[in-house]
PDB file of C-alpha atoms and ligand atoms in Angstrom:
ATOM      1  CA  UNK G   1     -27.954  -2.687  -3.498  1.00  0.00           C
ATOM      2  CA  UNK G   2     -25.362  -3.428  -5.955  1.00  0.00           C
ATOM      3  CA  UNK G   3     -26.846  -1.263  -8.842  1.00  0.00           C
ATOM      4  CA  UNK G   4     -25.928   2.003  -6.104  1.00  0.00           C
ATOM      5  CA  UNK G   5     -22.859   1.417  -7.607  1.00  0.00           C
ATOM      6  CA  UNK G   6     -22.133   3.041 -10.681  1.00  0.00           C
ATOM      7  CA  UNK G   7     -19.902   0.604 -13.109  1.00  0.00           C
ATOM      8  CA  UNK G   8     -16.649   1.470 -12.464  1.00  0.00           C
ATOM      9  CA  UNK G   9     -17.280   1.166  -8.342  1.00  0.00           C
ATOM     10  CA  UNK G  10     -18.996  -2.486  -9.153  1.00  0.00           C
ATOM     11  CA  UNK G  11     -15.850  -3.204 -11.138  1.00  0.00           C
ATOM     12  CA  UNK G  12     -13.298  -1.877  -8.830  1.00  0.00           C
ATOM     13  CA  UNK G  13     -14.974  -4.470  -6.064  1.00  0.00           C
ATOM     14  CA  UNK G  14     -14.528  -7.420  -8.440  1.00  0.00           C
ATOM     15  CA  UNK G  15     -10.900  -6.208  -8.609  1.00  0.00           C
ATOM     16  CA  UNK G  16     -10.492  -5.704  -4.821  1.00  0.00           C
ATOM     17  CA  UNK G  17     -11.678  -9.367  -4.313  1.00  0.00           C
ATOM     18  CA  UNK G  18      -9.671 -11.212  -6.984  1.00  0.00           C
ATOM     19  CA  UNK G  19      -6.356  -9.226  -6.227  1.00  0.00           C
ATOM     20  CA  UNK G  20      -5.697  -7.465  -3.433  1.00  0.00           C
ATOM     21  CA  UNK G  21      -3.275  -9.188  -0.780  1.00  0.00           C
ATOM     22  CA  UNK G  22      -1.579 -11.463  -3.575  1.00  0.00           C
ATOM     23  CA  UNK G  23       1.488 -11.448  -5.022  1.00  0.00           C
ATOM     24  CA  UNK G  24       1.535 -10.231  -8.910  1.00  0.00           C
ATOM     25  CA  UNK G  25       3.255 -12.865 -10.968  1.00  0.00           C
ATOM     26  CA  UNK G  26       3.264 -10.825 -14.198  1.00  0.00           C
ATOM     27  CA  UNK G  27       1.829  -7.497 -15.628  1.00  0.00           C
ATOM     28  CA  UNK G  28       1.711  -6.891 -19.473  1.00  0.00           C
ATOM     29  CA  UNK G  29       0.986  -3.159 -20.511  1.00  0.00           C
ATOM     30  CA  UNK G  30       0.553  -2.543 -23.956  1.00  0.00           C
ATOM     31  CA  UNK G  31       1.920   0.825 -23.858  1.00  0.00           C
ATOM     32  CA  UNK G  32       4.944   2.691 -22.544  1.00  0.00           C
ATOM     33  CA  UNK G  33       4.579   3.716 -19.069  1.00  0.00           C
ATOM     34  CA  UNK G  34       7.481   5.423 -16.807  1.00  0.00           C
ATOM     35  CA  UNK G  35       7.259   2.663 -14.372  1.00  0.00           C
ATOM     36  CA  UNK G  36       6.521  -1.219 -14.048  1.00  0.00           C
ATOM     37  CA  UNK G  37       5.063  -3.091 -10.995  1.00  0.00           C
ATOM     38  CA  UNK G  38       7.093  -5.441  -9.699  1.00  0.00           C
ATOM     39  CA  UNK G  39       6.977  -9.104 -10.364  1.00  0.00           C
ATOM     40  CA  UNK G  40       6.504 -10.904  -6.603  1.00  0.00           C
ATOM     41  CA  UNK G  41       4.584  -7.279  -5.269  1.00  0.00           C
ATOM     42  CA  UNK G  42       1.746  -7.625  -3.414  1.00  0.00           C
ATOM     43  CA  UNK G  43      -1.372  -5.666  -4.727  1.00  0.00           C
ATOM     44  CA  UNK G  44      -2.231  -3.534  -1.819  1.00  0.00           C
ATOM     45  CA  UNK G  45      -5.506  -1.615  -3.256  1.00  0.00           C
ATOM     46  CA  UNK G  46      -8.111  -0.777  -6.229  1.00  0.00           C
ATOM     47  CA  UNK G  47      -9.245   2.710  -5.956  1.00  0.00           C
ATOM     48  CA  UNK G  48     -12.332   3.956  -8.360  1.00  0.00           C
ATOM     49  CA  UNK G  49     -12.295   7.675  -9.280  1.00  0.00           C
ATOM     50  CA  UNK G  50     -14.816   8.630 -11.520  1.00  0.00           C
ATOM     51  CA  UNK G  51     -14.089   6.440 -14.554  1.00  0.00           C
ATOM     52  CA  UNK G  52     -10.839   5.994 -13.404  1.00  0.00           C
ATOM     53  CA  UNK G  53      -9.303   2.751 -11.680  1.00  0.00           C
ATOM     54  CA  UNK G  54      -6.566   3.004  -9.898  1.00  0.00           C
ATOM     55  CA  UNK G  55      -4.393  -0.194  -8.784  1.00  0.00           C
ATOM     56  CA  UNK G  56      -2.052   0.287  -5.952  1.00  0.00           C
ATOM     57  CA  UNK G  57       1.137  -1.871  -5.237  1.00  0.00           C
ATOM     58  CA  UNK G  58       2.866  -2.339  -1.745  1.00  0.00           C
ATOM     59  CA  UNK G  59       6.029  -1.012  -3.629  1.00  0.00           C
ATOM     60  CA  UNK G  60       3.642   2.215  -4.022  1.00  0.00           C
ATOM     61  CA  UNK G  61       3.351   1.737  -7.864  1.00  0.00           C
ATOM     62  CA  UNK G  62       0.238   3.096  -8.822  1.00  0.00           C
ATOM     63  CA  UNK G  63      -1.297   2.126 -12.045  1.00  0.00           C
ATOM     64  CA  UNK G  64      -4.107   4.030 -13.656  1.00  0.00           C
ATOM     65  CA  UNK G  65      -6.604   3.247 -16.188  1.00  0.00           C
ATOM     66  CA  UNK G  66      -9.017   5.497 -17.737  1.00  0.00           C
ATOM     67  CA  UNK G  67     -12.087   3.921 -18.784  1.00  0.00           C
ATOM     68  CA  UNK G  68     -13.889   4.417 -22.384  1.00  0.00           C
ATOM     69  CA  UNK G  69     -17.841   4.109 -22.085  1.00  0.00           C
ATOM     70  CA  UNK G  70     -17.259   0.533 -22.977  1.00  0.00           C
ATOM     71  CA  UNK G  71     -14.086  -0.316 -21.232  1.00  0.00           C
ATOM     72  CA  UNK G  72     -13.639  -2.509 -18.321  1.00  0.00           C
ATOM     73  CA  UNK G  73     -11.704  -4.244 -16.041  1.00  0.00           C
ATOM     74  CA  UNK G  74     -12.704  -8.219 -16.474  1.00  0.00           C
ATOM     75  CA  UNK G  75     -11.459 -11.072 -14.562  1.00  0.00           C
ATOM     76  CA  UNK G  76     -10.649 -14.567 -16.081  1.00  0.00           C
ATOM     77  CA  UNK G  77     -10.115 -17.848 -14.195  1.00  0.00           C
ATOM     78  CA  UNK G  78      -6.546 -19.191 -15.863  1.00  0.00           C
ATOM     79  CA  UNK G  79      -9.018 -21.723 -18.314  1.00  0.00           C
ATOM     80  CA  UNK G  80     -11.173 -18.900 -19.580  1.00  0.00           C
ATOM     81  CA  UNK G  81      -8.154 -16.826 -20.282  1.00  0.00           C
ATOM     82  CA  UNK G  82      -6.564 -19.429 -22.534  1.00  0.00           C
ATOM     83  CA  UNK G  83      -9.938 -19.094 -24.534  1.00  0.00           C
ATOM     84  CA  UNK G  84     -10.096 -15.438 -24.668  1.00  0.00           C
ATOM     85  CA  UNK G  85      -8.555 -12.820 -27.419  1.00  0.00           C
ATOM     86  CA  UNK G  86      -6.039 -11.613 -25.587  1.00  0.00           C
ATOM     87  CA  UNK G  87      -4.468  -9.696 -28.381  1.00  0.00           C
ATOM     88  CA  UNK G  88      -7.053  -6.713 -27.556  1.00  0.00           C
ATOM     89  CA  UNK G  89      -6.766  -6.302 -23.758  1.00  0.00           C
ATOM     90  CA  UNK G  90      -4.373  -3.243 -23.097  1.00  0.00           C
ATOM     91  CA  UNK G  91      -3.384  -4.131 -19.236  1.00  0.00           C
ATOM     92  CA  UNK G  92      -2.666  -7.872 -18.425  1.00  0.00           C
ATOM     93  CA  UNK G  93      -2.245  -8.559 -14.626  1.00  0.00           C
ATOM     94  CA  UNK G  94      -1.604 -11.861 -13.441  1.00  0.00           C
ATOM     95  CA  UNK G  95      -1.841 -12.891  -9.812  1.00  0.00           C
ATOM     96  CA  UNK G  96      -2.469 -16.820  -8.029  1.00  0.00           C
ATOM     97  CA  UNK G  97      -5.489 -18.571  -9.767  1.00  0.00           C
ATOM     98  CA  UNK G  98      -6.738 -15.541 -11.997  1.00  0.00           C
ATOM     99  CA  UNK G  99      -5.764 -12.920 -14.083  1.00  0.00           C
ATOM    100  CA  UNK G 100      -7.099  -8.845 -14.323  1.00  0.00           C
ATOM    101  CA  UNK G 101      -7.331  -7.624 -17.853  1.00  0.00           C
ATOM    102  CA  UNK G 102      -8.235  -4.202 -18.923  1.00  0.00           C
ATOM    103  CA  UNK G 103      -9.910  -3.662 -22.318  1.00  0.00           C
ATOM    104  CA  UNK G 104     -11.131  -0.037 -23.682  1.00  0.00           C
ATOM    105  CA  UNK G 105      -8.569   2.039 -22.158  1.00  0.00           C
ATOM    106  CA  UNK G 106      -8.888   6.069 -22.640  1.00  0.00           C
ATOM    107  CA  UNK G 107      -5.345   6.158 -20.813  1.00  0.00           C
ATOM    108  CA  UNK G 108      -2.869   4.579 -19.018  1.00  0.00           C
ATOM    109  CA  UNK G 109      -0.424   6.254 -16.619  1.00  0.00           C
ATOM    110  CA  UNK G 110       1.865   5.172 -13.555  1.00  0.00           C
ATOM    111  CA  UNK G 111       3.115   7.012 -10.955  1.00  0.00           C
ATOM    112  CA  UNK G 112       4.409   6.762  -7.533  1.00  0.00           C
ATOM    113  CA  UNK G 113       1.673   6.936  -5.070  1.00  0.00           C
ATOM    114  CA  UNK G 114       3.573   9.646  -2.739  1.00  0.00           C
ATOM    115  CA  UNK G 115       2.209  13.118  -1.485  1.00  0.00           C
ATOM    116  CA  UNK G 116       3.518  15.310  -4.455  1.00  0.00           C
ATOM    117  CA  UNK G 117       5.651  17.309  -1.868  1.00  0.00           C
ATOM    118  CA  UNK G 118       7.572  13.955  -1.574  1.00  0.00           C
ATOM    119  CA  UNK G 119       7.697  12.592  -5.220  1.00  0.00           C
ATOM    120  CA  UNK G 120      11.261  11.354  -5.471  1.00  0.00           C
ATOM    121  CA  UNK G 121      11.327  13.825  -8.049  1.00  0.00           C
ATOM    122  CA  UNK G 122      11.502  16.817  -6.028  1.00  0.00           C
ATOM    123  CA  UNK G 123      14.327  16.156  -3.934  1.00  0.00           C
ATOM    124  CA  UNK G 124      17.530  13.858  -2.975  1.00  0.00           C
ATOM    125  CA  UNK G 125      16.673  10.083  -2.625  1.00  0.00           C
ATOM    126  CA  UNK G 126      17.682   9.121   0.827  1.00  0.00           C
ATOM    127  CA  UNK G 127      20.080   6.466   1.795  1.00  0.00           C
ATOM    128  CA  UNK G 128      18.838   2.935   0.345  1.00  0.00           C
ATOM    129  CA  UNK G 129      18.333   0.734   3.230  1.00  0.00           C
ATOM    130  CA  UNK G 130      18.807  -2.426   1.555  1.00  0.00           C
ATOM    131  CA  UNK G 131      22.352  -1.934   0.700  1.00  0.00           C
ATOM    132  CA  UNK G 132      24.752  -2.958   2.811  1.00  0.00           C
ATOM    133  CA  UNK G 133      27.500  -0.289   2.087  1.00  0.00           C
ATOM    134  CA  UNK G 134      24.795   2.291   2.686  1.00  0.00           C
ATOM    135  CA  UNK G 135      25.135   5.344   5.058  1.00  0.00           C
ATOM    136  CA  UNK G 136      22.675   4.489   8.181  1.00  0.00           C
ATOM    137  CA  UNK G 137      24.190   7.848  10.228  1.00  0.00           C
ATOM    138  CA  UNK G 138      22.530   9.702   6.957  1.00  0.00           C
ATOM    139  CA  UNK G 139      19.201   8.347   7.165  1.00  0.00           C
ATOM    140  CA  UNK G 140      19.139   8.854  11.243  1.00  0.00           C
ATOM    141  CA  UNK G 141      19.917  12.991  10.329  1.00  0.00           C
ATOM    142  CA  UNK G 142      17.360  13.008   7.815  1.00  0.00           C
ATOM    143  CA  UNK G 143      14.569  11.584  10.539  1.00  0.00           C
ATOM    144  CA  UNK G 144      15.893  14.116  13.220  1.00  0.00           C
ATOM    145  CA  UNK G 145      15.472  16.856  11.126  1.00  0.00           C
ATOM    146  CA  UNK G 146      12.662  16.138   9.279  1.00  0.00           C
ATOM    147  CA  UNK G 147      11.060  19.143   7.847  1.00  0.00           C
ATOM    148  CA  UNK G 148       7.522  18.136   9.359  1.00  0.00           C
ATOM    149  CA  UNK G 149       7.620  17.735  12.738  1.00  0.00           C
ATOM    150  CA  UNK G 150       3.772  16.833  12.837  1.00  0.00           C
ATOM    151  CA  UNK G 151       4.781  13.422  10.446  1.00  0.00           C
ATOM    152  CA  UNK G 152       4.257  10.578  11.990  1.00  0.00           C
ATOM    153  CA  UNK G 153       6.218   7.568  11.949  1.00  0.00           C
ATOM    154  CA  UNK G 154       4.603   5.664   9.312  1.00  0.00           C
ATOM    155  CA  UNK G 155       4.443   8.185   6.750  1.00  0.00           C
ATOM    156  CA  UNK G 156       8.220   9.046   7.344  1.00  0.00           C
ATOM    157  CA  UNK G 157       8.997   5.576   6.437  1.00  0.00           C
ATOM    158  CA  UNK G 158       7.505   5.741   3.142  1.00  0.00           C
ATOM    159  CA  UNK G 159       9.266   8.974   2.271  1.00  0.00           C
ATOM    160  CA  UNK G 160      11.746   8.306  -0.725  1.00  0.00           C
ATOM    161  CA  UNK G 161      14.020  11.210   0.302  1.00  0.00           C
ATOM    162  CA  UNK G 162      14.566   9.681   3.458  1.00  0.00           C
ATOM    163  CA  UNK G 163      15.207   6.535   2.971  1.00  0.00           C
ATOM    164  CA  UNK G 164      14.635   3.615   0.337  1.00  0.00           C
ATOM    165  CA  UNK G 165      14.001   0.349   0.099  1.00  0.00           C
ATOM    166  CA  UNK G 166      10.965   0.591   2.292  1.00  0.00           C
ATOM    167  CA  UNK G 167       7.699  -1.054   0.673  1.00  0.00           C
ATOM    168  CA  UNK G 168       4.097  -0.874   2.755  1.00  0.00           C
ATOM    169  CA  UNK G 169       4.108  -4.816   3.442  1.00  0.00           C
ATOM    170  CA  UNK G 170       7.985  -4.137   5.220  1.00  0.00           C
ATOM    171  CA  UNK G 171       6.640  -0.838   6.615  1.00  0.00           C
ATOM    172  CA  UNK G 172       3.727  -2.490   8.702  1.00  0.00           C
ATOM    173  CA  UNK G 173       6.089  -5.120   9.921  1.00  0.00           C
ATOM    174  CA  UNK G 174       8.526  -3.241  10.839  1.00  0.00           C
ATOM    175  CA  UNK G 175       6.238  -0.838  12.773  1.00  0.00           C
ATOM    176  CA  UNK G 176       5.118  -4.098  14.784  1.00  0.00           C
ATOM    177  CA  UNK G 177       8.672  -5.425  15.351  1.00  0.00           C
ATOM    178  CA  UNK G 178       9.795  -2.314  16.909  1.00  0.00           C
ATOM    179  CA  UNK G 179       6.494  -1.973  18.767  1.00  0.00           C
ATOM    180  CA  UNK G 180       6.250   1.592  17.776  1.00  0.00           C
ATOM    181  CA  UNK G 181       2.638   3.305  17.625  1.00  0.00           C
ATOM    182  CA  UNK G 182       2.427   4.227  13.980  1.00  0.00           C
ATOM    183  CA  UNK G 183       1.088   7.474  14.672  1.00  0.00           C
ATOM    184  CA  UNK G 184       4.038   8.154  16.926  1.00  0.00           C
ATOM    185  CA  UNK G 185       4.994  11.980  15.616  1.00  0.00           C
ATOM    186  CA  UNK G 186       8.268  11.328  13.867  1.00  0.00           C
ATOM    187  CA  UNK G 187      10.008  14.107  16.289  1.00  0.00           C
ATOM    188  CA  UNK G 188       9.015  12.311  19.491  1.00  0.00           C
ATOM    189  CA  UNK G 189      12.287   9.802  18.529  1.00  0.00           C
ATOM    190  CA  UNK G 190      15.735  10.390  19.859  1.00  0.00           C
ATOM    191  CA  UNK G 191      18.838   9.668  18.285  1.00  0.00           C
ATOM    192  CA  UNK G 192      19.201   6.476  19.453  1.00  0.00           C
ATOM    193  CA  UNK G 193      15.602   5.307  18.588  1.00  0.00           C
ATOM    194  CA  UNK G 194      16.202   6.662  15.055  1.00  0.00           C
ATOM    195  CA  UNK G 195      19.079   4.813  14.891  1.00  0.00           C
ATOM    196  CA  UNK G 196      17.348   1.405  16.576  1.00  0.00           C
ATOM    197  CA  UNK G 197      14.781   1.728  13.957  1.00  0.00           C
ATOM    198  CA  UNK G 198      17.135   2.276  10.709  1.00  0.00           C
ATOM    199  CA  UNK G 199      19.374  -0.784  11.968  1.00  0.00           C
ATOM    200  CA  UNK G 200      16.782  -2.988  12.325  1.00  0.00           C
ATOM    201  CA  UNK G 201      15.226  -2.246   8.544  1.00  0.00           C
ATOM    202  CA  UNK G 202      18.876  -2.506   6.842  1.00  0.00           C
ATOM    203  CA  UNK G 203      19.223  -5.627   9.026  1.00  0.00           C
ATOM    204  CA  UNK G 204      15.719  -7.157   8.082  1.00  0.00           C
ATOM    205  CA  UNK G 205      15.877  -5.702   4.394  1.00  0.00           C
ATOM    206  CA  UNK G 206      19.635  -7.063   3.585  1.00  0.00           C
ATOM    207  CA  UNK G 207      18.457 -10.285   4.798  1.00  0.00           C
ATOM    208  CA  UNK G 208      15.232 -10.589   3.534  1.00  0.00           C
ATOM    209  CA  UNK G 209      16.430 -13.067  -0.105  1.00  0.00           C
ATOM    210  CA  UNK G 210      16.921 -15.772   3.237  1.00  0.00           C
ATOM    211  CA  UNK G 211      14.087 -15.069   4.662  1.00  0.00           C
ATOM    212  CA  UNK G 212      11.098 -14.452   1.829  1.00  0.00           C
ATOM    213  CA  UNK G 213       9.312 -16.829   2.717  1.00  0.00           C
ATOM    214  CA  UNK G 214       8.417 -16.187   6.766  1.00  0.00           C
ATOM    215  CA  UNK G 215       5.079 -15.870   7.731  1.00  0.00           C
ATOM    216  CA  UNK G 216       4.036 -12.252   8.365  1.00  0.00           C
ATOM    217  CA  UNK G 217       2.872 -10.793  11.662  1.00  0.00           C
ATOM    218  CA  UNK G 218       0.514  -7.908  10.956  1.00  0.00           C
ATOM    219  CA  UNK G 219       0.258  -7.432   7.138  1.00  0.00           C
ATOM    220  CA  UNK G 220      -3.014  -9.079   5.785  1.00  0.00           C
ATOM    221  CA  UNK G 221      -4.020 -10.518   9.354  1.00  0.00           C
ATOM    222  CA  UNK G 222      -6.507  -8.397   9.752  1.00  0.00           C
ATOM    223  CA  UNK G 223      -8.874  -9.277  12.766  1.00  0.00           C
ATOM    224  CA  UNK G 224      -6.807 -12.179  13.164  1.00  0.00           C
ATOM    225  CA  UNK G 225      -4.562 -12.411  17.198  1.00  0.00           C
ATOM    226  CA  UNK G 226      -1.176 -10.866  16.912  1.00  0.00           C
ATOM    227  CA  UNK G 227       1.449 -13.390  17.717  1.00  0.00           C
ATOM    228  CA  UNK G 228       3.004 -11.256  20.535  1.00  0.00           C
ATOM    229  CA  UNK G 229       0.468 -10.386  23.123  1.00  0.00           C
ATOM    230  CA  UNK G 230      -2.388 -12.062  21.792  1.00  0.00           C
ATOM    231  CA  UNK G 231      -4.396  -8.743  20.971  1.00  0.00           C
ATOM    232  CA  UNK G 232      -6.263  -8.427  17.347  1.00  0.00           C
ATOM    233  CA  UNK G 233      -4.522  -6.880  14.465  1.00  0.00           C
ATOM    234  CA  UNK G 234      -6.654  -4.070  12.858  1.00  0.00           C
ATOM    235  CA  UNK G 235      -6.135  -2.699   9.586  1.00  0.00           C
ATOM    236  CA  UNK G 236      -6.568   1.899   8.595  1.00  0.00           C
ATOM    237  CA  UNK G 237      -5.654   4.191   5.767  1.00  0.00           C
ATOM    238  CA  UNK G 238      -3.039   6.082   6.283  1.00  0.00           C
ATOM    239  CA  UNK G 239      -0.831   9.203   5.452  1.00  0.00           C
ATOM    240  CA  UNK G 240      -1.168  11.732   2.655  1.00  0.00           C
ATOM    241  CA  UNK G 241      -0.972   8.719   0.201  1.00  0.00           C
ATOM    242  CA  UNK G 242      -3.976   7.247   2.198  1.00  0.00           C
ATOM    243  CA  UNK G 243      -1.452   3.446   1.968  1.00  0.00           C
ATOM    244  CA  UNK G 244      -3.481   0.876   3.865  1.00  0.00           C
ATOM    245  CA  UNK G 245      -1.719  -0.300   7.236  1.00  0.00           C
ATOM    246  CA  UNK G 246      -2.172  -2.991   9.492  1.00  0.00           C
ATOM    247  CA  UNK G 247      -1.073  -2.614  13.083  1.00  0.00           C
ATOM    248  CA  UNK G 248      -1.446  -4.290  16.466  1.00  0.00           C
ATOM    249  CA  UNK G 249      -3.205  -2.044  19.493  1.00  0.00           C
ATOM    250  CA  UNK G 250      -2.579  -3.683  22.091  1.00  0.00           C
ATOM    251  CA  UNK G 251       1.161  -4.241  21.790  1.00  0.00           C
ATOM    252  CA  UNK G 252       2.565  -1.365  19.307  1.00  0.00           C
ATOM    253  CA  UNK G 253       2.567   1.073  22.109  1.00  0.00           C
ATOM    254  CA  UNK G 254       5.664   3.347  21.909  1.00  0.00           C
ATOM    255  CA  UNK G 255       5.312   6.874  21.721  1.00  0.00           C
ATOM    256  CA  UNK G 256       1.511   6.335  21.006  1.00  0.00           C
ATOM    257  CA  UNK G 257       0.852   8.895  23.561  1.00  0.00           C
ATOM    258  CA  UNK G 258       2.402  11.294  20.941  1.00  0.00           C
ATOM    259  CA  UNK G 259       0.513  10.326  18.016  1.00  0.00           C
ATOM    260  CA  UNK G 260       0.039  13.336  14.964  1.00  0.00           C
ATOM    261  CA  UNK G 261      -3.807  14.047  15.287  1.00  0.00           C
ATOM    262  CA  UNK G 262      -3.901  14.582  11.402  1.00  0.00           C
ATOM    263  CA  UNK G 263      -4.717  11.299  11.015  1.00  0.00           C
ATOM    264  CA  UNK G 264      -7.003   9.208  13.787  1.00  0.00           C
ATOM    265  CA  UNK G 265      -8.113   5.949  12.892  1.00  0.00           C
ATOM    266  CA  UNK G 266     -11.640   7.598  11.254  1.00  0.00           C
ATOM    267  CA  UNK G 267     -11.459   4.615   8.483  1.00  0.00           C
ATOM    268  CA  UNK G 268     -10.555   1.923  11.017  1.00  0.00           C
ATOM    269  CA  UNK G 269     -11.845  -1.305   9.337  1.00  0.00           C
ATOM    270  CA  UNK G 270     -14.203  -2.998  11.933  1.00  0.00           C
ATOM    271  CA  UNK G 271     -12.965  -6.002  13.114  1.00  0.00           C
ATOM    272  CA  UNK G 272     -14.201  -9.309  11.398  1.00  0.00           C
ATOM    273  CA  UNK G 273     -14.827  -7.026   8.133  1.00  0.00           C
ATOM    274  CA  UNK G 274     -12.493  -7.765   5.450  1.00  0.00           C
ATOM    275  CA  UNK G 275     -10.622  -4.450   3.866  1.00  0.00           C
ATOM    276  CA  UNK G 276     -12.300  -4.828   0.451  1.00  0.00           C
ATOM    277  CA  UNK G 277     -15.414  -5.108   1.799  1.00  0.00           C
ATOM    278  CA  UNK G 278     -15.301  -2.415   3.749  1.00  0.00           C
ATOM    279  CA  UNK G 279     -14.411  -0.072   1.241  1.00  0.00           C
ATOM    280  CA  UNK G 280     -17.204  -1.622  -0.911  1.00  0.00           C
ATOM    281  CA  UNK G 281     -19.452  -1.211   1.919  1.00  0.00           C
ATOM    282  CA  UNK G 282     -18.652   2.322   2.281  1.00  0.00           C
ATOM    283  CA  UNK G 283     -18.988   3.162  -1.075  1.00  0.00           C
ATOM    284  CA  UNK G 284     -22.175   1.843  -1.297  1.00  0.00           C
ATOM    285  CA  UNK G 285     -22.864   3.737   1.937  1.00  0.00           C
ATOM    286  CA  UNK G 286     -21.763   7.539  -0.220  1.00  0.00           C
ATOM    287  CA  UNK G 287     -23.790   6.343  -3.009  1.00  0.00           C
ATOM    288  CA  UNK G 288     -27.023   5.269  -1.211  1.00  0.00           C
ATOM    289  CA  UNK G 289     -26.393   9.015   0.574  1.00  0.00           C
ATOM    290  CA  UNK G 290     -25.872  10.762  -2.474  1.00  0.00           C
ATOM    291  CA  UNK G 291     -28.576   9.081  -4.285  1.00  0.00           C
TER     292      UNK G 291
HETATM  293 ZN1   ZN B 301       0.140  -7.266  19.699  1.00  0.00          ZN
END
């Protein structure tokens, strides 16, 4: 089954399985790229695109590699890697107990992985969130009068313009502590809510240096019972920028009777199924079809 795959699918799910969920402790690119990842992100995703691999971070870094005919992604158990020529690989990622190297690169871009409608670029950053002088009765006016009333809640929080400081990990547990449906439509929120939700991220995000090391409800629990009500925590893609997102059912019930149809939960990971294998398994699924 594994030779449906063509190379760069087969390497994306070694990728998926050695780094996706941890925490990157360094990332060497040998050339210049407009932005870094974070040390201490979490790796959120691997995407293959033709010969391309993308790698997603929870900060919504994206990096992306263009493969030559002989370039790949390879993975190295710390031992090996002392062993190995490291002079030649062109994209060093290091993460708990292995390390990702890329050799044979065509190109090598990052980006932020944000609908191009929303690229920071394009308009005024929002208030940062994690600053403690910031301007909260800003951020609330931006999310009343968002330009998309369709948006849903999720996506909004993820949009640079109105606010910052927001990463997916803090996004999906945020989204639990406030027990709000993620698919809520942005513009079923009053004032007040708006202003509830805002508070509560400045307060969690201005705190978080005391408090990096607490155990986290939803994110990367998949399948496992959410601490509230005892329901199971599911995992979905999400939003323009397709960002995974981990969410409880059972208990993160506001406004869910408002949820934005524009995105349903059509690539709801089955329970019990991790998120990299599902992917892998529907890939394999498009390639067995289009074979
Ligand atoms: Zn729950």
């Amino acid at each position: 089954m594994f030779a449906l795959l063509n190379s760069t699918q087969r390497q994306a799910a070694s990728l998926r399985v050695a780094l996706i969920g941890k925490n990157t402790n360094s990332v060497t690119i040998a050339e210049d790229v407009v932005l870094s990842p974070k040390i201490g992100s979490v790796i959120e995703e691997v995407r293959a695109i033709g010969r391309e691999i993308e790698i997603v971070w929870d900060d919504g870094v994206v990096l992306r590699t263009k493969l030559q005919i002989r370039g790949s992604w390879q993975i190295f158990r710390m031992a090996e890697w002392q062993k190995k020529n490291r002079g030649i690989a062109k994209v060093v990622i290091q993460v708990e107990g292995c390390i990702a190297a890329c050799f044979g690169i065509a190109e090598i871009e990052t980006h932020h992985d944000f609908d191009p409608r929303r690229h920071p670029l394009l308009g005024r950053h929002g208030p940062d969130l994690s600053d403690s002088r910031t301007d909260l009765e800003l951020c609330v006016d931006l999310m009343l009068s968002y330009q998309d009333a369709d948006a849903t809640i999720a996506e909004v929080l993820l949009d640079q313009r109105v606010m910052r400081g927001i990463g997916n990990v803090f996004r999906c547990e945020l989204l639990w502590t406030c027990e709000l449906h993620p698919w809520a439509k942005v513009s079923s929120l009053n004032r007040d809510e708006c202003r509830e939700l805002v508070s509560i991220a400045a307060e969690l995000l201005q705190s978080q240096h005391a408090t990096q090391d607490r155990t986290l409800a939803v994110y990367g629990r998949h399948g496992k019972n959410c601490q509230r009500c005892n329901g199971q925590v599911r995992v979905t893609h999400h939003g323009e920028a397709n960002r995974v997102l981990y969410w409880c059912a059972d208990c993160q019930t506001r406004h869910a009777g408002t949820s934005s149809s524009r995105y349903v939960t059509e690539h709801d990971t089955p329970p019990g199924v991790h998120p990299a294998e599902f992917i892998y398994l529907s890939e394999l699924e498009r390639a067995r079809k289009s074979g």
